[in-house]
C-alpha atoms as an extended CHARMM CRD file, in Angstrom:
* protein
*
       259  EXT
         1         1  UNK       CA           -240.1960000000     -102.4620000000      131.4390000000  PROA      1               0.0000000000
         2         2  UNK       CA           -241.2820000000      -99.5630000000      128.9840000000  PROA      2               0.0000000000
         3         3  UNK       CA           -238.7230000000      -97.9260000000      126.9980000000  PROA      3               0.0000000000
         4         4  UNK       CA           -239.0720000000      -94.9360000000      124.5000000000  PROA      4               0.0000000000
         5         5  UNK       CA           -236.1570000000      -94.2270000000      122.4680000000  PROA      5               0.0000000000
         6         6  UNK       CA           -235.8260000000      -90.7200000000      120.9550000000  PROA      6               0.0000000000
         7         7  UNK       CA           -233.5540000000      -88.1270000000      119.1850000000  PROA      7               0.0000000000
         8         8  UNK       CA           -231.9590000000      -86.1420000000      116.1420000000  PROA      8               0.0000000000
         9         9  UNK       CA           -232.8030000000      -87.6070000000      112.9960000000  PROA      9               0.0000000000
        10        10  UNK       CA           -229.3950000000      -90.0540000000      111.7050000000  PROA      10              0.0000000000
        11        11  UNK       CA           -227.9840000000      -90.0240000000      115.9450000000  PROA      11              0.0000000000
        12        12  UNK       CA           -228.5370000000      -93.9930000000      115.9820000000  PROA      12              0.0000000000
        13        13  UNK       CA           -231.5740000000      -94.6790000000      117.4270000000  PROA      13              0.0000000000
        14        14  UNK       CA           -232.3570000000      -97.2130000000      115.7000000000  PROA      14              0.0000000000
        15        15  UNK       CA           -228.6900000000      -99.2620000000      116.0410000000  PROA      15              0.0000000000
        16        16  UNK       CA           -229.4460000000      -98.5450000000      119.6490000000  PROA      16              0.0000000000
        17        17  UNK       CA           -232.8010000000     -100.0110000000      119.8070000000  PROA      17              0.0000000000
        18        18  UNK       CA           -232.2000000000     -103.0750000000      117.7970000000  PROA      18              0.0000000000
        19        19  UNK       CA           -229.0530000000     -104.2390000000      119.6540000000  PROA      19              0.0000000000
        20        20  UNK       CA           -231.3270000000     -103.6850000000      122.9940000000  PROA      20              0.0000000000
        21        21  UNK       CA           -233.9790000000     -105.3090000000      122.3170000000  PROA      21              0.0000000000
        22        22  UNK       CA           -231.9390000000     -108.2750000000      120.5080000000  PROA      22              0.0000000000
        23        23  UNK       CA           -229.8940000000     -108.4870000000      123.6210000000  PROA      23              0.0000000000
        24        24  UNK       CA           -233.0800000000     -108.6620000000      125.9590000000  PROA      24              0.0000000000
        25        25  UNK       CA           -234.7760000000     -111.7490000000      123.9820000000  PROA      25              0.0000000000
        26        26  UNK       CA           -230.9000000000     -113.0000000000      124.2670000000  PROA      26              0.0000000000
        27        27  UNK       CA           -231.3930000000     -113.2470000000      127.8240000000  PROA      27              0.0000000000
        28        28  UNK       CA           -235.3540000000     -115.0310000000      127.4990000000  PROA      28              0.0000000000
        29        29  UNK       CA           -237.4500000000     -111.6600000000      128.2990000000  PROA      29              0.0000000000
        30        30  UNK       CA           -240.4060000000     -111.6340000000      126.5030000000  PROA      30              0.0000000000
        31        31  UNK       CA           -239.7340000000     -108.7380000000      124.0590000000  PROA      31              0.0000000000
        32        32  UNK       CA           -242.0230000000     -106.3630000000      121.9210000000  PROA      32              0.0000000000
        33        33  UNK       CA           -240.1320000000     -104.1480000000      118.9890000000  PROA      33              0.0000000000
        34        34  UNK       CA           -242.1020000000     -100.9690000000      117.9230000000  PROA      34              0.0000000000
        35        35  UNK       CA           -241.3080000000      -99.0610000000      114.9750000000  PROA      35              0.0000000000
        36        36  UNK       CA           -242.1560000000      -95.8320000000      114.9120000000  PROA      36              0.0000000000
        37        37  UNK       CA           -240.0430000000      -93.8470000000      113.0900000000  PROA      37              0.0000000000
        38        38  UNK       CA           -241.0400000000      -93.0990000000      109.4690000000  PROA      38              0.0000000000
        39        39  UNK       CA           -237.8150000000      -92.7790000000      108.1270000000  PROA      39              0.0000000000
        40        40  UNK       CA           -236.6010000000      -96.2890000000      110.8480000000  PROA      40              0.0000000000
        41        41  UNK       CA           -235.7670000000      -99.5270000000      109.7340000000  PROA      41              0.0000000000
        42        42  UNK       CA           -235.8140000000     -101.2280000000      112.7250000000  PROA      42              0.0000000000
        43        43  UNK       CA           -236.7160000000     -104.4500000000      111.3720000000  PROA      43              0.0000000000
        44        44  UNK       CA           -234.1010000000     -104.7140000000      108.7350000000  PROA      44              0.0000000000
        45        45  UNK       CA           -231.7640000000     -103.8160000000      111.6420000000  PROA      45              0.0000000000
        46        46  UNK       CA           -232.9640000000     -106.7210000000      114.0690000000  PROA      46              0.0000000000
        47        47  UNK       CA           -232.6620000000     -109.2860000000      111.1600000000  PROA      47              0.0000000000
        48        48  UNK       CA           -235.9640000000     -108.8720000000      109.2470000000  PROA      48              0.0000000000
        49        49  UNK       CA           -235.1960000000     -110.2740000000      105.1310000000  PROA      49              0.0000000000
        50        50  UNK       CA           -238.1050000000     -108.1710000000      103.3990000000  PROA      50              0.0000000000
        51        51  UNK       CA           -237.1160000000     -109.4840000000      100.3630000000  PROA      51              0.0000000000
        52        52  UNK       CA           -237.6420000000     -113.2060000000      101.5830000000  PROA      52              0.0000000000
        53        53  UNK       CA           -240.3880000000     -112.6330000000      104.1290000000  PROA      53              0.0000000000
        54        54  UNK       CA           -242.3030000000     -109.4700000000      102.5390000000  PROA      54              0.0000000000
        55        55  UNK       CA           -242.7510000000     -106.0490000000      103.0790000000  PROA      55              0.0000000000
        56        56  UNK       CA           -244.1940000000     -105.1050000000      106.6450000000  PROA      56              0.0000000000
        57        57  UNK       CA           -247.4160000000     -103.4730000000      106.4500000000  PROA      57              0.0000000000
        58        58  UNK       CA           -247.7570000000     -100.2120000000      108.8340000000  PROA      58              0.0000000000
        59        59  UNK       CA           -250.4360000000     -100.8540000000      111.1210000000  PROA      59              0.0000000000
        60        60  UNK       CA           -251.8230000000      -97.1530000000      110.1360000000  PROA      60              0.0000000000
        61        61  UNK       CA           -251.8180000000      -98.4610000000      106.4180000000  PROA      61              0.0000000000
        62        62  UNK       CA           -253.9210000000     -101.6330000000      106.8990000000  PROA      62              0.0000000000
        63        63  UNK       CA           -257.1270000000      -99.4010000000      105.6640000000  PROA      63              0.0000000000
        64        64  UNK       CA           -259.5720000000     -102.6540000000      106.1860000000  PROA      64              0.0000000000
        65        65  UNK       CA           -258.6870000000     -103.1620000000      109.9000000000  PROA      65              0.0000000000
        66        66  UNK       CA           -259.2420000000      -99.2860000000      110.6590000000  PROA      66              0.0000000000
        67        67  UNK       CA           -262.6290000000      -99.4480000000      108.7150000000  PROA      67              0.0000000000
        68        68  UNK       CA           -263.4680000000     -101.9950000000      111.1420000000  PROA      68              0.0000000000
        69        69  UNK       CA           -262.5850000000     -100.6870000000      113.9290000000  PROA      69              0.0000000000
        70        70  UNK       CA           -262.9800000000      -96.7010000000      114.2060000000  PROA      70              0.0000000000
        71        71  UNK       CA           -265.8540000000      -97.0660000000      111.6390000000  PROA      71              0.0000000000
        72        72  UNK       CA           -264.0010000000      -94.5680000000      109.3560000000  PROA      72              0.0000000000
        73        73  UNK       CA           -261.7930000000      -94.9100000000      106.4230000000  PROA      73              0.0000000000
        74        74  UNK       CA           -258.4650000000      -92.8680000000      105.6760000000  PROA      74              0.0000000000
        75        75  UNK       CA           -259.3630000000      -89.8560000000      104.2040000000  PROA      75              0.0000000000
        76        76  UNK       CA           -263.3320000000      -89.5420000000      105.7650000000  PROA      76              0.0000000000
        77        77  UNK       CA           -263.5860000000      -85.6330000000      106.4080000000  PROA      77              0.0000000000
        78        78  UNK       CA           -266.0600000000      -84.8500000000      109.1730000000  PROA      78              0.0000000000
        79        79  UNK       CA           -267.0110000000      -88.7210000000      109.5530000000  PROA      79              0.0000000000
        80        80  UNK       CA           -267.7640000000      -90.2450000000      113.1600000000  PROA      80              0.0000000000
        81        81  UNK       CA           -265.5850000000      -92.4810000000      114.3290000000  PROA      81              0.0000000000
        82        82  UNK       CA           -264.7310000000      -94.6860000000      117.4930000000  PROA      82              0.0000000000
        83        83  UNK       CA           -261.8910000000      -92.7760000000      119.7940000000  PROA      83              0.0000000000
        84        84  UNK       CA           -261.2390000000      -95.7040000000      121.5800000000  PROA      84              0.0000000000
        85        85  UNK       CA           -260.9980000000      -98.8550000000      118.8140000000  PROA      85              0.0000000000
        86        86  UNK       CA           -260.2580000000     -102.5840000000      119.7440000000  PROA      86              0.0000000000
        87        87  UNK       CA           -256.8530000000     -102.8680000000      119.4560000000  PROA      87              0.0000000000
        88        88  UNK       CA           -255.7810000000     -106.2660000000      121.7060000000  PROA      88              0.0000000000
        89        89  UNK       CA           -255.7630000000     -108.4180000000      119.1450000000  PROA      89              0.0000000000
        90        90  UNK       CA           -253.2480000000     -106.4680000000      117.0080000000  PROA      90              0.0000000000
        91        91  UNK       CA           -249.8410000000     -108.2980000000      118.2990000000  PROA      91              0.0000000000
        92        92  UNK       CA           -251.3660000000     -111.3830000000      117.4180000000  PROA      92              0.0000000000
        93        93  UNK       CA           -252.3770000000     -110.7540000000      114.3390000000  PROA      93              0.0000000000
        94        94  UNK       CA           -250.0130000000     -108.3410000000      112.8200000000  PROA      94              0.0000000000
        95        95  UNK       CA           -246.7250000000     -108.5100000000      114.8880000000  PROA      95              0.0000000000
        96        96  UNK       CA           -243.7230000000     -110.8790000000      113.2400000000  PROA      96              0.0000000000
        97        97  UNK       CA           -241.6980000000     -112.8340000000      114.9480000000  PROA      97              0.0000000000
        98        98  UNK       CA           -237.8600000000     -111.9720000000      114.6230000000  PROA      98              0.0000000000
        99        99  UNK       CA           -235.0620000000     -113.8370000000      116.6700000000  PROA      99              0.0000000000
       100       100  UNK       CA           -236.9120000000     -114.7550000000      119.5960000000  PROA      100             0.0000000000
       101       101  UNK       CA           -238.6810000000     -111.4410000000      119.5000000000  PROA      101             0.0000000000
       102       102  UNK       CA           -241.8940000000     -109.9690000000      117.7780000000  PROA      102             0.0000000000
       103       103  UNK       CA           -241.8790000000     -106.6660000000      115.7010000000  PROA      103             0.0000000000
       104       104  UNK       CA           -244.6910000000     -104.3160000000      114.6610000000  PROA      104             0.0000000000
       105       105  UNK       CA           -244.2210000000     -101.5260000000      112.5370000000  PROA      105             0.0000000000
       106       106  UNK       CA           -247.0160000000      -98.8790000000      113.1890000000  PROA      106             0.0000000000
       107       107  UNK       CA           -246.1590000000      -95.8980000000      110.8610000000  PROA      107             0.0000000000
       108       108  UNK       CA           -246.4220000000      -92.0990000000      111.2500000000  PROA      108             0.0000000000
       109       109  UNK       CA           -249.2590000000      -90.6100000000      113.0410000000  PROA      109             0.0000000000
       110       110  UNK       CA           -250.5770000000      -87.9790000000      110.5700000000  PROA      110             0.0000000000
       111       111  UNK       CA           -251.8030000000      -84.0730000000      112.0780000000  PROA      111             0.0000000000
       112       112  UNK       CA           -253.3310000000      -82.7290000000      108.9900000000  PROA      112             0.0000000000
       113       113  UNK       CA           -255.3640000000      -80.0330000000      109.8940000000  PROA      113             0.0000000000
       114       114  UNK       CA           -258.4810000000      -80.9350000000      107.7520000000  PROA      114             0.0000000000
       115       115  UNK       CA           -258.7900000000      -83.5230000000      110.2620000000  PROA      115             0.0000000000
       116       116  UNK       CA           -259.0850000000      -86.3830000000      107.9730000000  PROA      116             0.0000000000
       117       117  UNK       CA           -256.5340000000      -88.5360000000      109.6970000000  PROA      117             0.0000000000
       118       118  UNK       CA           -258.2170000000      -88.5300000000      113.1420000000  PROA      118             0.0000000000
       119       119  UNK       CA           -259.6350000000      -92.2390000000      112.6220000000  PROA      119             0.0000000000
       120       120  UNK       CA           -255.6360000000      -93.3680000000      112.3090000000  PROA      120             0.0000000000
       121       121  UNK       CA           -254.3610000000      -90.9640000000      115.0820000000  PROA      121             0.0000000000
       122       122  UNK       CA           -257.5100000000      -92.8070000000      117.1830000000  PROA      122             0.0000000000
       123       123  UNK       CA           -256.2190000000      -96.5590000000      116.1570000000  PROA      123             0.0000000000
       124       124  UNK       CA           -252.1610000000      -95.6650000000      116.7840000000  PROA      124             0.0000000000
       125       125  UNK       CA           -252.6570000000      -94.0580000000      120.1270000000  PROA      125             0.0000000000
       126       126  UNK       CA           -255.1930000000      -96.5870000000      121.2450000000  PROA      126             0.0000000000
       127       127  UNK       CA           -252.9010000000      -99.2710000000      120.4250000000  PROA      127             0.0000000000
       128       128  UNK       CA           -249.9380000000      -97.1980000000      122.2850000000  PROA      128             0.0000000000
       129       129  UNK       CA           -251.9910000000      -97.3400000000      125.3890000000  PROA      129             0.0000000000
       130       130  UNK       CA           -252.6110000000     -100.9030000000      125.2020000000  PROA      130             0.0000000000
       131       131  UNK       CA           -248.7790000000     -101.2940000000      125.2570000000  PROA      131             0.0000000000
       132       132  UNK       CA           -247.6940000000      -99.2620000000      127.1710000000  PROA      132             0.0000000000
       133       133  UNK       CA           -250.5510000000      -99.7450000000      130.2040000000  PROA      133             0.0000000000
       134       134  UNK       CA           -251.6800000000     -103.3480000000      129.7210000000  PROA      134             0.0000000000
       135       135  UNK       CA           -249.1180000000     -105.4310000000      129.2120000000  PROA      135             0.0000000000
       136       136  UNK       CA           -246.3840000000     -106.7030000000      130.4180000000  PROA      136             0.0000000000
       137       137  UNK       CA           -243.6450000000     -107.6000000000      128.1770000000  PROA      137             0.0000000000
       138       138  UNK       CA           -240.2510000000     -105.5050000000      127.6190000000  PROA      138             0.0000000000
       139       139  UNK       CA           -241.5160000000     -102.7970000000      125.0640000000  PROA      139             0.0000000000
       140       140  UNK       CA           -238.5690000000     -101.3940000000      122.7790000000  PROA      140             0.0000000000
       141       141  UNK       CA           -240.1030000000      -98.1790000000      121.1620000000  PROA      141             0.0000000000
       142       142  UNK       CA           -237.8030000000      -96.6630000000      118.2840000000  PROA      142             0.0000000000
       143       143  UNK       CA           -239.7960000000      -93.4050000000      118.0420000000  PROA      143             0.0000000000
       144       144  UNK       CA           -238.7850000000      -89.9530000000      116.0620000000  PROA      144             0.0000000000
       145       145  UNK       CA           -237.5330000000      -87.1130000000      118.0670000000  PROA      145             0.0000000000
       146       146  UNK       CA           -241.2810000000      -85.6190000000      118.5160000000  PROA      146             0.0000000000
       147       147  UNK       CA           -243.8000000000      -87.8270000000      121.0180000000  PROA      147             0.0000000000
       148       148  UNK       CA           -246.9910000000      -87.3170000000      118.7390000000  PROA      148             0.0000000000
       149       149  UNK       CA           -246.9910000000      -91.1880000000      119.4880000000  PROA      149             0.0000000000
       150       150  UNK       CA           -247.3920000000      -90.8680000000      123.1140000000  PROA      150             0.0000000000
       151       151  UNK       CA           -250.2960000000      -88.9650000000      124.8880000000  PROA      151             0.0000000000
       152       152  UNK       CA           -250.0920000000      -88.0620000000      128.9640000000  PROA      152             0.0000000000
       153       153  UNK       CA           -251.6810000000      -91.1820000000      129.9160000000  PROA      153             0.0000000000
       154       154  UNK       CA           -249.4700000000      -93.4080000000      128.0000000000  PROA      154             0.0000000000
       155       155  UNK       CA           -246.1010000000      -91.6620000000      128.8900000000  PROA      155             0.0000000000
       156       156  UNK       CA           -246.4200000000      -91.7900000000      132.2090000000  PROA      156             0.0000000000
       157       157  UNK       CA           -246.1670000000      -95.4820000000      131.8010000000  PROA      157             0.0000000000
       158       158  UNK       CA           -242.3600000000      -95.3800000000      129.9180000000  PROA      158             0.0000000000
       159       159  UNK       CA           -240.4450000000      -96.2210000000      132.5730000000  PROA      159             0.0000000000
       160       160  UNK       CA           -237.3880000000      -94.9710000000      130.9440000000  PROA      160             0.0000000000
       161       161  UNK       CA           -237.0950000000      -92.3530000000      128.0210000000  PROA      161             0.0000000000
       162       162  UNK       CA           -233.6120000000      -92.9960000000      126.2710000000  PROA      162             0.0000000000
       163       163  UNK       CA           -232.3670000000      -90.0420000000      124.0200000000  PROA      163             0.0000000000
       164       164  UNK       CA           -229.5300000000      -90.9460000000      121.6850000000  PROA      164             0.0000000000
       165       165  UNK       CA           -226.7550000000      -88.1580000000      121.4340000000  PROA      165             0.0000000000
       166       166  UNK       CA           -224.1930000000      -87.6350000000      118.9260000000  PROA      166             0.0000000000
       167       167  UNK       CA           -221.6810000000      -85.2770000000      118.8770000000  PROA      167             0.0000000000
       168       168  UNK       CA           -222.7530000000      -81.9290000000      117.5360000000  PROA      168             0.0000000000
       169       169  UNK       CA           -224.8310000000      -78.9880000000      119.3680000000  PROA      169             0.0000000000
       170       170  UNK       CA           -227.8890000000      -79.4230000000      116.9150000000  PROA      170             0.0000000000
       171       171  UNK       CA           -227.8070000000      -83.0560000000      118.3350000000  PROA      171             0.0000000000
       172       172  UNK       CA           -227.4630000000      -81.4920000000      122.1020000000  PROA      172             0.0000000000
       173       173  UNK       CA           -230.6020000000      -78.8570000000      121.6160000000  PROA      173             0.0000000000
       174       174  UNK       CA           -232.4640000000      -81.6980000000      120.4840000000  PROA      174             0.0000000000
       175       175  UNK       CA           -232.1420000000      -83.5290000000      123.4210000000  PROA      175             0.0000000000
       176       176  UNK       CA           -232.6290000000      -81.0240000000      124.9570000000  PROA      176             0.0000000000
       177       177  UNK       CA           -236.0750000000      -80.1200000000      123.9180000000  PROA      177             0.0000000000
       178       178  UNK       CA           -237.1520000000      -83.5310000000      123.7610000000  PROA      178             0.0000000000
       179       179  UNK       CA           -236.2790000000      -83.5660000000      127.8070000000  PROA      179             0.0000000000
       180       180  UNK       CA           -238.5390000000      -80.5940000000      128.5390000000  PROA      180             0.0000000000
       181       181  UNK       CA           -241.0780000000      -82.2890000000      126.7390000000  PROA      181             0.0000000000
       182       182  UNK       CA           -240.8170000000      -85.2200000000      128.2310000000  PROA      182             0.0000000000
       183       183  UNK       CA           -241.4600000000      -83.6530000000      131.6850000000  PROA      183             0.0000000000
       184       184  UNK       CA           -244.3250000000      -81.9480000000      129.9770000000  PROA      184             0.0000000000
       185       185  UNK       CA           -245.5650000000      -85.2920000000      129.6240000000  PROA      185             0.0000000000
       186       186  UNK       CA           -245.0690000000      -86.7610000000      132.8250000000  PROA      186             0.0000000000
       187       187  UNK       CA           -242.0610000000      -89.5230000000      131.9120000000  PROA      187             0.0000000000
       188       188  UNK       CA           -240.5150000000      -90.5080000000      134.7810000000  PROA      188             0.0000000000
       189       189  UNK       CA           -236.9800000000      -90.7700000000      134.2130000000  PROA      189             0.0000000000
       190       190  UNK       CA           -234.9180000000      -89.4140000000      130.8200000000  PROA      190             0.0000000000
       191       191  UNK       CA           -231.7460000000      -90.2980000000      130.2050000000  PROA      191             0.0000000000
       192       192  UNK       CA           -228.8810000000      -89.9290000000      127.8510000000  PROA      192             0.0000000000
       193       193  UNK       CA           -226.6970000000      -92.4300000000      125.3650000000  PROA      193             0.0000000000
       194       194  UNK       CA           -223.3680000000      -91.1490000000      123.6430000000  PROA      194             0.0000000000
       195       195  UNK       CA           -223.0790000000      -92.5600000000      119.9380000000  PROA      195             0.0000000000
       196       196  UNK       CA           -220.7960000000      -91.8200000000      117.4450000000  PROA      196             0.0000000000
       197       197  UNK       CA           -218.1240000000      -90.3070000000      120.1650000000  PROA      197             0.0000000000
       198       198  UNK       CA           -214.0990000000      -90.0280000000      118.8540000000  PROA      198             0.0000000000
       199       199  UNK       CA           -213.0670000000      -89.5300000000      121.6890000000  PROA      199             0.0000000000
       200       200  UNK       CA           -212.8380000000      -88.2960000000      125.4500000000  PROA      200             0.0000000000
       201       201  UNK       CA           -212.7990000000      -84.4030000000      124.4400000000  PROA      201             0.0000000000
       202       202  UNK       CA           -216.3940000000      -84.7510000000      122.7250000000  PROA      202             0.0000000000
       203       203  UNK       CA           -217.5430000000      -87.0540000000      125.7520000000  PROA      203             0.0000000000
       204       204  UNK       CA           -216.3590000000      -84.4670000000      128.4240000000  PROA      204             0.0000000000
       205       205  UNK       CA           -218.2240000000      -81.4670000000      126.6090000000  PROA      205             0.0000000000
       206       206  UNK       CA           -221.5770000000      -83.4350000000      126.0600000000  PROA      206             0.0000000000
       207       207  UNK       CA           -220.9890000000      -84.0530000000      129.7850000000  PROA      207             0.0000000000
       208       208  UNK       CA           -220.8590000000      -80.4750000000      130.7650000000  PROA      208             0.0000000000
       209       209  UNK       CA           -224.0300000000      -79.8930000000      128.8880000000  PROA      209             0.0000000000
       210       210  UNK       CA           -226.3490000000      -82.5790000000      130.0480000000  PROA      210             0.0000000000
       211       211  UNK       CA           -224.6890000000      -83.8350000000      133.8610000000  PROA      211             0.0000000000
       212       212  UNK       CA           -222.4780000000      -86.8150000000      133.1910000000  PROA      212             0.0000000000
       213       213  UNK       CA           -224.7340000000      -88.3710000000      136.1280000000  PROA      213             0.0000000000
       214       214  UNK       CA           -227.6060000000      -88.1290000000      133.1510000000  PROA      214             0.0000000000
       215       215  UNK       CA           -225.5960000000      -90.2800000000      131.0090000000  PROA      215             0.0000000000
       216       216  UNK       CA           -226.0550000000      -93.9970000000      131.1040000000  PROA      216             0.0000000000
       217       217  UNK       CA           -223.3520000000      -95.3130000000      128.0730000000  PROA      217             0.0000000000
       218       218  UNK       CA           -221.3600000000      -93.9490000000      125.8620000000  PROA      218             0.0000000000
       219       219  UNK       CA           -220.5770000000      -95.7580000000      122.0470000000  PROA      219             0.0000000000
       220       220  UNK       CA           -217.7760000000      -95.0230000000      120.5330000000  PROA      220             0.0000000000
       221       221  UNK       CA           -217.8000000000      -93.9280000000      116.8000000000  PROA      221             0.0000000000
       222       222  UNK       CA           -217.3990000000      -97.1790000000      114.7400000000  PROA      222             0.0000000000
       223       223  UNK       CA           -217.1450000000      -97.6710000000      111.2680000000  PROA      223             0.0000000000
       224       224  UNK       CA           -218.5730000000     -101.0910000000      111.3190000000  PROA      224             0.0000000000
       225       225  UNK       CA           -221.4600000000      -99.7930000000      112.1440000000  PROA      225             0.0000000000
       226       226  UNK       CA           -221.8380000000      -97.7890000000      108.5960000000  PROA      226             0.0000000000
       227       227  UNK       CA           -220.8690000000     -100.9760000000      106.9560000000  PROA      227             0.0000000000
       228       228  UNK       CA           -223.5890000000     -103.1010000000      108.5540000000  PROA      228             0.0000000000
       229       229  UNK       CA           -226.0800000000     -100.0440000000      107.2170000000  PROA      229             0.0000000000
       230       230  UNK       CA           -224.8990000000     -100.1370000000      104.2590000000  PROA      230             0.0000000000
       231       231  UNK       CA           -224.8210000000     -103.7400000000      104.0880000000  PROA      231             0.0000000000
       232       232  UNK       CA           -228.4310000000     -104.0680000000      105.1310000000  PROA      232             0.0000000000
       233       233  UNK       CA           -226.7540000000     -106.2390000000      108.0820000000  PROA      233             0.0000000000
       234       234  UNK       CA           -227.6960000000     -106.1910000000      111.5060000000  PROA      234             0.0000000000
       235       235  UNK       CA           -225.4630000000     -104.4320000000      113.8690000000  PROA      235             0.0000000000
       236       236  UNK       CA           -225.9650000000     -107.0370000000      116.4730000000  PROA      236             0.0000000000
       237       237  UNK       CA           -223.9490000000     -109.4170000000      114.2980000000  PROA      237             0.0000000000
       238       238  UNK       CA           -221.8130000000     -107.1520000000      112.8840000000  PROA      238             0.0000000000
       239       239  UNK       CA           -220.8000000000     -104.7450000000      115.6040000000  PROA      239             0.0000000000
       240       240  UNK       CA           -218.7810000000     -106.1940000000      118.3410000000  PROA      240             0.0000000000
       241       241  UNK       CA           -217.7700000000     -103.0300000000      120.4550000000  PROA      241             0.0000000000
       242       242  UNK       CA           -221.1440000000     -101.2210000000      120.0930000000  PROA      242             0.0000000000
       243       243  UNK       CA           -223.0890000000     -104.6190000000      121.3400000000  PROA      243             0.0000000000
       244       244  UNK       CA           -220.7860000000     -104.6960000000      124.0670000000  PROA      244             0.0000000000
       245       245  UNK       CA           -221.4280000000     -100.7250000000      124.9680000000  PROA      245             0.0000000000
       246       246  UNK       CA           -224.8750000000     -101.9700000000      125.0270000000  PROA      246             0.0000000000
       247       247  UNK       CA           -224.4760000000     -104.8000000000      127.1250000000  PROA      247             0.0000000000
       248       248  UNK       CA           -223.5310000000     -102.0430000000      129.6360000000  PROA      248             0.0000000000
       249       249  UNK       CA           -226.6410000000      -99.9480000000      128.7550000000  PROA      249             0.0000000000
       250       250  UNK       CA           -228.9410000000     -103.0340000000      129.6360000000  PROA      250             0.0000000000
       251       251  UNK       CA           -226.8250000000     -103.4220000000      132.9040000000  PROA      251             0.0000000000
       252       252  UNK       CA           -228.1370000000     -100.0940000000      133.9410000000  PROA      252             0.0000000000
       253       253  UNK       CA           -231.2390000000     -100.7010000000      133.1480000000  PROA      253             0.0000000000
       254       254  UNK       CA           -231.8340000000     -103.7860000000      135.0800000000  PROA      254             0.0000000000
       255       255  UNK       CA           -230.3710000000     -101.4390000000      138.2330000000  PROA      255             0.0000000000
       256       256  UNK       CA           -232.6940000000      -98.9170000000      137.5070000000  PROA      256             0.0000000000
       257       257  UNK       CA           -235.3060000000     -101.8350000000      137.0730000000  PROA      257             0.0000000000
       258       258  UNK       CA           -234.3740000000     -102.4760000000      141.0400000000  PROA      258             0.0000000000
       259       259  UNK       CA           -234.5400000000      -98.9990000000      142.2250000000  PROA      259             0.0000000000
């Protein structure tokens, strides 16, 4: 199963994703963790010790493997390049493995319009279509709010697009846009996770807004969750309730999955 997850900036995507896809390689799937949020920190968040292990290199950084493949370097105005690079051999090489799970950070895709960055946005989305269209593992995408990662072939192949809500109507609109986009785009099925809710009040108005049929869990607003951050801990560990609220996310998933 494909899953995108998108939102507002700070809503808890990435809490979301990590406790997801930590749960799934809980249960033996075969899992794949993609970072793609610039500002994410998905791998701290599933357990990753860069300070003991290393830095992770962005795929879109590694300027000798994009060379070699799209036959361009960063930066190469007006160069040719190769649209459609070999990219199968990236998980393999690149990908670490993380609690029974394997993590690849890919970086931001990069619209300049002098067009230098083509030879990366080439590489990225090539490797997004491999993902997403050849294989066959659980993919956990942690994305940004936009879906410059994802073109129309590749997003009709997320079987599930997961925006992550928090109370607030800048949060809402962003969903909100996000949804029309992703019909724009072709993705099957878009649905909606609460975070950060205080109570039944904010729950009930969200509701209103977005069909409480559209909404598959709700997490409540917990403060071990800001520890954990702030603790560089993951929230897996250190987050009881949320996992739990999870555990119920990846229920209706797997019903979904039967549909």
């Amino acid at each position: 199963m494909k899953i995108a997850i998108s939102g507002k900036g700070g809503v808890g995507k990435t809490t979301v994703s990590s406790i997801l896809a930590l749960q799934l390689a809980k249960e033996g799937k075969s899992v794949l963790a993609i970072d793609a949020d610039p500002s994410g920190n998905l791998a701290q968040a599933i357990g990753y010790d860069a300070e003991k292990e290393g830095p992770l290199i962005p795929l879109i950084e590694r300027k000798e493997i994009l060379k070699e493949r799209t036959g361009a370097s960063p930066g190469d105005f007006g160069a040719m390049f190769v649209l459609n690079p070999k990219v199968d051999d990236f998980i393999d090489r690149f990908a670490v493995n993380i609690k029974n799970l394997k993590l690849i950070v890919t970086g931001e895709l990069k619209e300049a319009l002098t067009g230098c960055y083509c030879p990366e946005n080439a590489l990225l989305r090539s490797f997004m279509s491999h993902l997403f269209i050849e294989r066959d593992e659980w993919v956990i995408l942690d994305m940004e709010a936009g879906f410059e990662h994802l073109t129309r072939g590749t997003a009709e192949s997320v079987d599930n697009l997961i925006v992550i809500i928090e109370p607030g109507m800048r949060s809402i609109q962003a969903a909100q846009k996000i949804t029309g986009l992703a019909e724009q785009l072709g993705i099957p099925r878009t649905s909606f996770v609460l975070n950060k809710v205080h109570d039944e009040n904010e729950r009930k108005t969200i509701e209103k807004v977005l069909g409480a049929e559209n909404i598959i869990a709700v997490l409540p607003f917990d403060i071990c969750a800001v520890k954990a951050d702030l603790a560089g801990k993951p929230p897996f560990e250190e987050c009881p309730s949320i996992t739990e609220t999870v555990l119920k996310l990846r229920g209706s998933l797997q019903r979904m999955q039967k549909v």
